[in-house]
mmCIF file of C-alpha atoms in Angstrom:
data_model
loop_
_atom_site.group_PDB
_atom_site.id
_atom_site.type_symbol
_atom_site.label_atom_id
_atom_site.label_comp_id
_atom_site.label_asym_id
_atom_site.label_seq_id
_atom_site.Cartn_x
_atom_site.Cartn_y
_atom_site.Cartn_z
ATOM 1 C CA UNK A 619 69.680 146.739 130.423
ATOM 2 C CA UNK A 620 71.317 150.345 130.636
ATOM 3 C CA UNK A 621 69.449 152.805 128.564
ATOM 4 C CA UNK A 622 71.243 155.467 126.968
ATOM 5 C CA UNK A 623 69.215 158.635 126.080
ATOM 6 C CA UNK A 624 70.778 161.632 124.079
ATOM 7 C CA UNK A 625 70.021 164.782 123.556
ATOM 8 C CA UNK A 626 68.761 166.768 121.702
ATOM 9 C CA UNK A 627 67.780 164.614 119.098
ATOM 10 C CA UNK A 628 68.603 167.596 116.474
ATOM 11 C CA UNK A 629 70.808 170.475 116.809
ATOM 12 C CA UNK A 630 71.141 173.111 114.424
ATOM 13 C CA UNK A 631 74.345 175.061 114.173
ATOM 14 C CA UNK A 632 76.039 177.334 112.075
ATOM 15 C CA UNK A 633 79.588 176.755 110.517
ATOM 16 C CA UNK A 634 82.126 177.955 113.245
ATOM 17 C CA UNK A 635 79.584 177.948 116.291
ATOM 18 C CA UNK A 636 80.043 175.236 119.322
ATOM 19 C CA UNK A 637 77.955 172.474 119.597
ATOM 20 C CA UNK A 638 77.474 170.658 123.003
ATOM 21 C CA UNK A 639 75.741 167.066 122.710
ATOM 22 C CA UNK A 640 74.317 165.247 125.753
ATOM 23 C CA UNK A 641 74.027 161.342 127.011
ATOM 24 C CA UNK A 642 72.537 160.111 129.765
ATOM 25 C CA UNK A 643 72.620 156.688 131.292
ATOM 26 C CA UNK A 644 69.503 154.796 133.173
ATOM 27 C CA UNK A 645 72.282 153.867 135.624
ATOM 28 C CA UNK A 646 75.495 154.732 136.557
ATOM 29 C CA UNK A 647 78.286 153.181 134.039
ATOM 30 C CA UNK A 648 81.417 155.277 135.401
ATOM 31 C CA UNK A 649 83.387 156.372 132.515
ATOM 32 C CA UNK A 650 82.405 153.292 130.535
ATOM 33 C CA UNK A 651 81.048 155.612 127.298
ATOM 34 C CA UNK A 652 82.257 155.882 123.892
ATOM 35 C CA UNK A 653 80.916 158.390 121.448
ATOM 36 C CA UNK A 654 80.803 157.647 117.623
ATOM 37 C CA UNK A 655 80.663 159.889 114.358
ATOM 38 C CA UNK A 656 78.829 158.489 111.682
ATOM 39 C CA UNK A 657 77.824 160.440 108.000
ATOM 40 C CA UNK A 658 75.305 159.192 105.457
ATOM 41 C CA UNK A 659 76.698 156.319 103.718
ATOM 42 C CA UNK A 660 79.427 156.174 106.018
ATOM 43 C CA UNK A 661 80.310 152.943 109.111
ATOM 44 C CA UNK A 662 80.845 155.215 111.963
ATOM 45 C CA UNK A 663 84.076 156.606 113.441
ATOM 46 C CA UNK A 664 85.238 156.340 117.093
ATOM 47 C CA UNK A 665 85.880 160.018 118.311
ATOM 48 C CA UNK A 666 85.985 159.591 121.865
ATOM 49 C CA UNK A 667 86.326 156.820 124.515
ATOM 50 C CA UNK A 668 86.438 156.646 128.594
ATOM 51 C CA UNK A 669 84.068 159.640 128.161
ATOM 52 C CA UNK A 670 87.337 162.128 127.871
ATOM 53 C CA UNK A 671 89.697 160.060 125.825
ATOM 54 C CA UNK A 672 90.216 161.354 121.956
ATOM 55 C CA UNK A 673 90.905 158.170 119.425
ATOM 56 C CA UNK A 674 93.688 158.497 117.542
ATOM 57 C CA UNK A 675 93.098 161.177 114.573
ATOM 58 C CA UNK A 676 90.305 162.775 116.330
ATOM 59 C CA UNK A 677 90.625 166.677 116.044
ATOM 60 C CA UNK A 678 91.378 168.390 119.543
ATOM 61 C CA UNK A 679 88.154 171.094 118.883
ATOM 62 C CA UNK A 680 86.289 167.518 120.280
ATOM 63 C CA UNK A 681 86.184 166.420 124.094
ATOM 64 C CA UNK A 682 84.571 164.335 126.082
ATOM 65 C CA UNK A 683 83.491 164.745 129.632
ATOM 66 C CA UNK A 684 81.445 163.026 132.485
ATOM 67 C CA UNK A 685 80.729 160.624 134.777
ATOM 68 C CA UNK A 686 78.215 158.415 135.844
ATOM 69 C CA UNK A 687 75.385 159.176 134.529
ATOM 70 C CA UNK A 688 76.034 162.484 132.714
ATOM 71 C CA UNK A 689 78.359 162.531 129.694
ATOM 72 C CA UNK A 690 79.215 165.729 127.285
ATOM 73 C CA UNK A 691 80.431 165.487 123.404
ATOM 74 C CA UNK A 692 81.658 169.306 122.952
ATOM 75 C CA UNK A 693 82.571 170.765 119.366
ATOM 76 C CA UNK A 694 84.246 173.830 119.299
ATOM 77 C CA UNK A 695 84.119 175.747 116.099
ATOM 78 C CA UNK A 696 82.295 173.285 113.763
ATOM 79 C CA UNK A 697 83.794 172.562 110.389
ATOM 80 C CA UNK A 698 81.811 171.397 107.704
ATOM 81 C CA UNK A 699 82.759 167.802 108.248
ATOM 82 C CA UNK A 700 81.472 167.775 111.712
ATOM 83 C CA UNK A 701 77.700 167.643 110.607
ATOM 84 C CA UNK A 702 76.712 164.319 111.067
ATOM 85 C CA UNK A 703 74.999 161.804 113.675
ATOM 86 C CA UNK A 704 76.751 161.194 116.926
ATOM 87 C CA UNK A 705 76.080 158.237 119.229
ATOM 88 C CA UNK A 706 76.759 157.739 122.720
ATOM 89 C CA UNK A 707 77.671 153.951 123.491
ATOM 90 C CA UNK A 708 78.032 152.088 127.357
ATOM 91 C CA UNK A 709 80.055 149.187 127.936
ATOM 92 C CA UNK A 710 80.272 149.369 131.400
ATOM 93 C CA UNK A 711 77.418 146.660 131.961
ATOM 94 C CA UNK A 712 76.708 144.247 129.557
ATOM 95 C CA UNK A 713 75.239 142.287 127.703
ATOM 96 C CA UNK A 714 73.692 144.051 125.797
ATOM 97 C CA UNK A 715 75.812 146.467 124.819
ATOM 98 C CA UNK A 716 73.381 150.281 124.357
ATOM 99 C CA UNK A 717 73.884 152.374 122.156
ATOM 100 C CA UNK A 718 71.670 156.209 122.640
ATOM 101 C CA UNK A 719 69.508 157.428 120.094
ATOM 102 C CA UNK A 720 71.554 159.592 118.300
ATOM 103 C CA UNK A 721 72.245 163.196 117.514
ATOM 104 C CA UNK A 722 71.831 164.936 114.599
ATOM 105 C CA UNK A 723 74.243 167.827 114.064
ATOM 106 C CA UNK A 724 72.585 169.652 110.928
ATOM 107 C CA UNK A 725 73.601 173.249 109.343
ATOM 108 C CA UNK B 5 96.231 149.650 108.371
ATOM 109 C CA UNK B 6 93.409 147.724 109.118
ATOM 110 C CA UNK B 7 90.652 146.859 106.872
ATOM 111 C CA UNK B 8 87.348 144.949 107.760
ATOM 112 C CA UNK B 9 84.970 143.614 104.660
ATOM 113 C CA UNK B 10 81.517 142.733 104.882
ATOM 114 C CA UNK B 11 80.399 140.450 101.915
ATOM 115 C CA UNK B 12 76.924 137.784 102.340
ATOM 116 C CA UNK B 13 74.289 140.364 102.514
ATOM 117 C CA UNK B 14 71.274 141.109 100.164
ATOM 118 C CA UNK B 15 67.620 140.566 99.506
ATOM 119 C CA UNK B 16 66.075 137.371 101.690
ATOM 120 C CA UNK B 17 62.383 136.542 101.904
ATOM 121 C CA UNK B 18 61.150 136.963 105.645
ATOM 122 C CA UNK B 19 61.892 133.206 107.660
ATOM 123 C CA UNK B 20 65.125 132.916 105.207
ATOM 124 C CA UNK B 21 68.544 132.687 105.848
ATOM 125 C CA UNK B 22 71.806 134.564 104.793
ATOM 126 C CA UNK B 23 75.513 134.199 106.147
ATOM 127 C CA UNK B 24 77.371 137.434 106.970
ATOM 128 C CA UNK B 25 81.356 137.439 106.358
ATOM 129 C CA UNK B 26 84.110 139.785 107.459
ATOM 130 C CA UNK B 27 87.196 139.549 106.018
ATOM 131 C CA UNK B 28 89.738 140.983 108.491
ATOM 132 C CA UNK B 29 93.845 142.271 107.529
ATOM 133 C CA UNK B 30 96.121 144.947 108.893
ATOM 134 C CA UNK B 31 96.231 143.677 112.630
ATOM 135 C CA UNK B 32 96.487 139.983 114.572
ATOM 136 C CA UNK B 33 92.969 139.022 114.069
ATOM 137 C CA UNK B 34 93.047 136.628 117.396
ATOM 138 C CA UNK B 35 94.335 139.599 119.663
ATOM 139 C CA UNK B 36 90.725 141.531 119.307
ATOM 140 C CA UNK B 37 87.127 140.168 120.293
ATOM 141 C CA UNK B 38 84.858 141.380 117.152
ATOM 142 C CA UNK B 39 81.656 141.987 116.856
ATOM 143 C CA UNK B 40 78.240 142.825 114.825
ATOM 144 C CA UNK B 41 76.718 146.043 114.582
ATOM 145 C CA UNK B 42 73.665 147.146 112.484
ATOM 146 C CA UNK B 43 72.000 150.365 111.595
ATOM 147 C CA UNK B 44 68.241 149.778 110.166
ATOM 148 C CA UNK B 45 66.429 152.233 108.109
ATOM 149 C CA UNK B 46 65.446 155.155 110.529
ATOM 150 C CA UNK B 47 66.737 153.916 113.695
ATOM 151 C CA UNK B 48 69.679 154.303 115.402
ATOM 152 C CA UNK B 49 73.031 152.050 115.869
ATOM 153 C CA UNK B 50 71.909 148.237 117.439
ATOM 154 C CA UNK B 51 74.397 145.989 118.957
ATOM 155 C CA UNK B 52 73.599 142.349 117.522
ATOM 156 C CA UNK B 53 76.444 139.885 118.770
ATOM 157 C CA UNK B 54 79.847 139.899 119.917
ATOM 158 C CA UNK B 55 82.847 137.180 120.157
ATOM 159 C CA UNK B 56 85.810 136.733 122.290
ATOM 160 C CA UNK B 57 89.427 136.150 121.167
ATOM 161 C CA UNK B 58 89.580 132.336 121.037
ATOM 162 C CA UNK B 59 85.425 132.195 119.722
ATOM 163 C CA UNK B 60 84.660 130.490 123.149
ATOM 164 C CA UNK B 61 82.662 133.054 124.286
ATOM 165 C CA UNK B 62 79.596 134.810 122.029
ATOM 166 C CA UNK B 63 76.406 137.270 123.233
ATOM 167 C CA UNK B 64 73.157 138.045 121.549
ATOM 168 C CA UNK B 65 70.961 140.527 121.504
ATOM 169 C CA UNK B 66 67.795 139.776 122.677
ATOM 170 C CA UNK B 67 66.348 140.258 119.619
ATOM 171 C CA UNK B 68 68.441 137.891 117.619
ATOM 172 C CA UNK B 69 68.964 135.818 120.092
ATOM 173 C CA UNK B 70 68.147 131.577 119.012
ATOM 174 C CA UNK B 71 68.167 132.843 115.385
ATOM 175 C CA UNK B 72 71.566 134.561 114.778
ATOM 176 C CA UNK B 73 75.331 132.487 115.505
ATOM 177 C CA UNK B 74 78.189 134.721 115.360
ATOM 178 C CA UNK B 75 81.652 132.626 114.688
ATOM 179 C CA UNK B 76 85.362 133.381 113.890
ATOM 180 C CA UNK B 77 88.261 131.411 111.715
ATOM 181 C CA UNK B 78 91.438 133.256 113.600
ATOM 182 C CA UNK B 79 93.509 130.834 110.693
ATOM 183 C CA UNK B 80 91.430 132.761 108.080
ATOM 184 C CA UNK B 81 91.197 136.368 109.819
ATOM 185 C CA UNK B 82 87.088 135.847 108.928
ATOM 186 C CA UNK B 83 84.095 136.510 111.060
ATOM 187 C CA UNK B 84 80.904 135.171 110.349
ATOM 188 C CA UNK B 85 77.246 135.901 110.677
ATOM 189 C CA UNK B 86 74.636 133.268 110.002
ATOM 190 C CA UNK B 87 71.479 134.950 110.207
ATOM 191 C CA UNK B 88 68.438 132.385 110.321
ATOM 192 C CA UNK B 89 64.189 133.173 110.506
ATOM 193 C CA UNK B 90 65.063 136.433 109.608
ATOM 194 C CA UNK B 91 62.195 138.892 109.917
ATOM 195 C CA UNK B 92 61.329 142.176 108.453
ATOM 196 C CA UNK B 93 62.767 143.984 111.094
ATOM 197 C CA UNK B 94 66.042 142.776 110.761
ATOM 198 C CA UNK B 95 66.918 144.469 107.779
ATOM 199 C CA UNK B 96 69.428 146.930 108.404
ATOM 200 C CA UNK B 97 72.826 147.921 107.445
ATOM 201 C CA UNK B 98 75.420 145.679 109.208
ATOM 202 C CA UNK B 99 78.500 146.690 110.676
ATOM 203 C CA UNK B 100 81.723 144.214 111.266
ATOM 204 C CA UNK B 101 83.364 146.081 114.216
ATOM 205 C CA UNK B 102 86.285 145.318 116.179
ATOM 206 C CA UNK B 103 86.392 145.474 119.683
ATOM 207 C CA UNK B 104 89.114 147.621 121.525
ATOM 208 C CA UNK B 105 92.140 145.976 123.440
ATOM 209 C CA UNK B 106 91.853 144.573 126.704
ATOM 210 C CA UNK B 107 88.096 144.229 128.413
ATOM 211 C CA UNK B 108 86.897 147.628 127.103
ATOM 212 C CA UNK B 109 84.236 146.969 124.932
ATOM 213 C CA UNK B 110 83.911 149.884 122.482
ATOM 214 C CA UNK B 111 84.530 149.546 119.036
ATOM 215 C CA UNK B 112 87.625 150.701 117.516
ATOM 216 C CA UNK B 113 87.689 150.169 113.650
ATOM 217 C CA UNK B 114 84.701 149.532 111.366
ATOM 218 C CA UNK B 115 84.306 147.975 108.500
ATOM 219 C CA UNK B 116 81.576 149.997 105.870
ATOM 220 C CA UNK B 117 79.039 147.529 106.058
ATOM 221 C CA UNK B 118 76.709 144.888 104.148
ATOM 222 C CA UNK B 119 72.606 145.746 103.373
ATOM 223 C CA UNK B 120 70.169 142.769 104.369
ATOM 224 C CA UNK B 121 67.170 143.734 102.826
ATOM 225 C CA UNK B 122 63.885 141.337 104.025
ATOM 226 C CA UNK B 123 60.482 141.277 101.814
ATOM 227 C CA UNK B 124 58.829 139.019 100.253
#
């Protein structure tokens, strides 16, 4: 099973700032990674897939990059509906499908 | 657009049974494999089951697997869970997702999700 580790597990930013989210992979899954929004209450929301690729919707101030085993959400200029959890998800090897811990993007 | 709708969950005592449903619209429903996601209290996202296209083809979790049986009705747009000897730690939030085009398997749409609650 690949294990996906993120990090950090909070970050705390203010309105405006960057935010730069890592994911790391117990084994190399090329660009196999997705990386999911998700708000309280809320399913989550594909942002990004084939670590660089923005879903359809998803503001440009998010990318995606890496490869391998290193992958990088980046938020530029947070807007108050970027605080939320974000997930990092392989599907280069499965089953199972793994998702990372999370991170929590807090004011 | 498309729209996924979980119905089937709620409160089950622990070595009960409930039967997930997805009601699927806005796209071919036998052109994406679909799949189960939950979220339990606390924890992060869990991948429980997924199904090819046709239904031929299904894979478990670990954790669910010998209890849970995903299905599909492609003449109904519908996917199913049928969730048996649940246990406490199944209780979660979960998550009808649809699987991107093609042999990619992220998950493209969501649907917002049905609580299984287990306690006795």
């Amino acid at each position: 099973e690949i294990v996906m580790t993120q990090s950090p597990a909070t970050l705390s930013v203010s309105p405006g700032e960057g935010a730069t989210l890592s994911c790391r992979a117990s084994q190399s899954i090329n660009t196999k990674l997705a990386w999911y929004q998700q708000k309280p209450g809320h399913p989550p929301r594909l942002l990004i897939y084939s670590a660089s690729t923005r879903a359809t919707g998803v503001p440009v101030r998010f990318s995606g990059s890496g490869s391998a085993t290193e992958f990088t959400l980046t938020i530029s200029s947070l807007q108050s509906e970027d605080f939320a959890v974000y997930y990092c998800q392989q599907y280069n090897d499965w089953p199972p499908l793994t998702f990372g811990g999370g991170t929590k993007v807090e004011i | 657009e498309v729209q996924l709708v979980e119905s089937g969950g709620g409160l089950v005592q622990p070595g009960g049974s409930l039967r997930l449903s997805c009601a699927a619209s806005g796209f071919i429903f036998v052109t994406h494999g679909m799949s189960w996601v939950r979220l339990a209290p606390g924890k992060g996202l869990e991948w429980v089951s997924d199904i090819s296209r046709g239904g031929g083809t299904a894979y478990y979790a670990d954790s669910v697997k010998g209890r849970f049986t995903i299905s599909r009705d492609n003449a109904q747009s519908s996917l199913y869970l049928q969730m048996d000897s649940l246990r406490d730690e199944d209780a979660a939030v979960y998550y009808c997702a649809r699987l991107a085009p093609g042999i990619s398997k992220f998950f493209d749409n969501w649907g917002q999700g049905t609580l299984v609650t287990v306690s006795s």
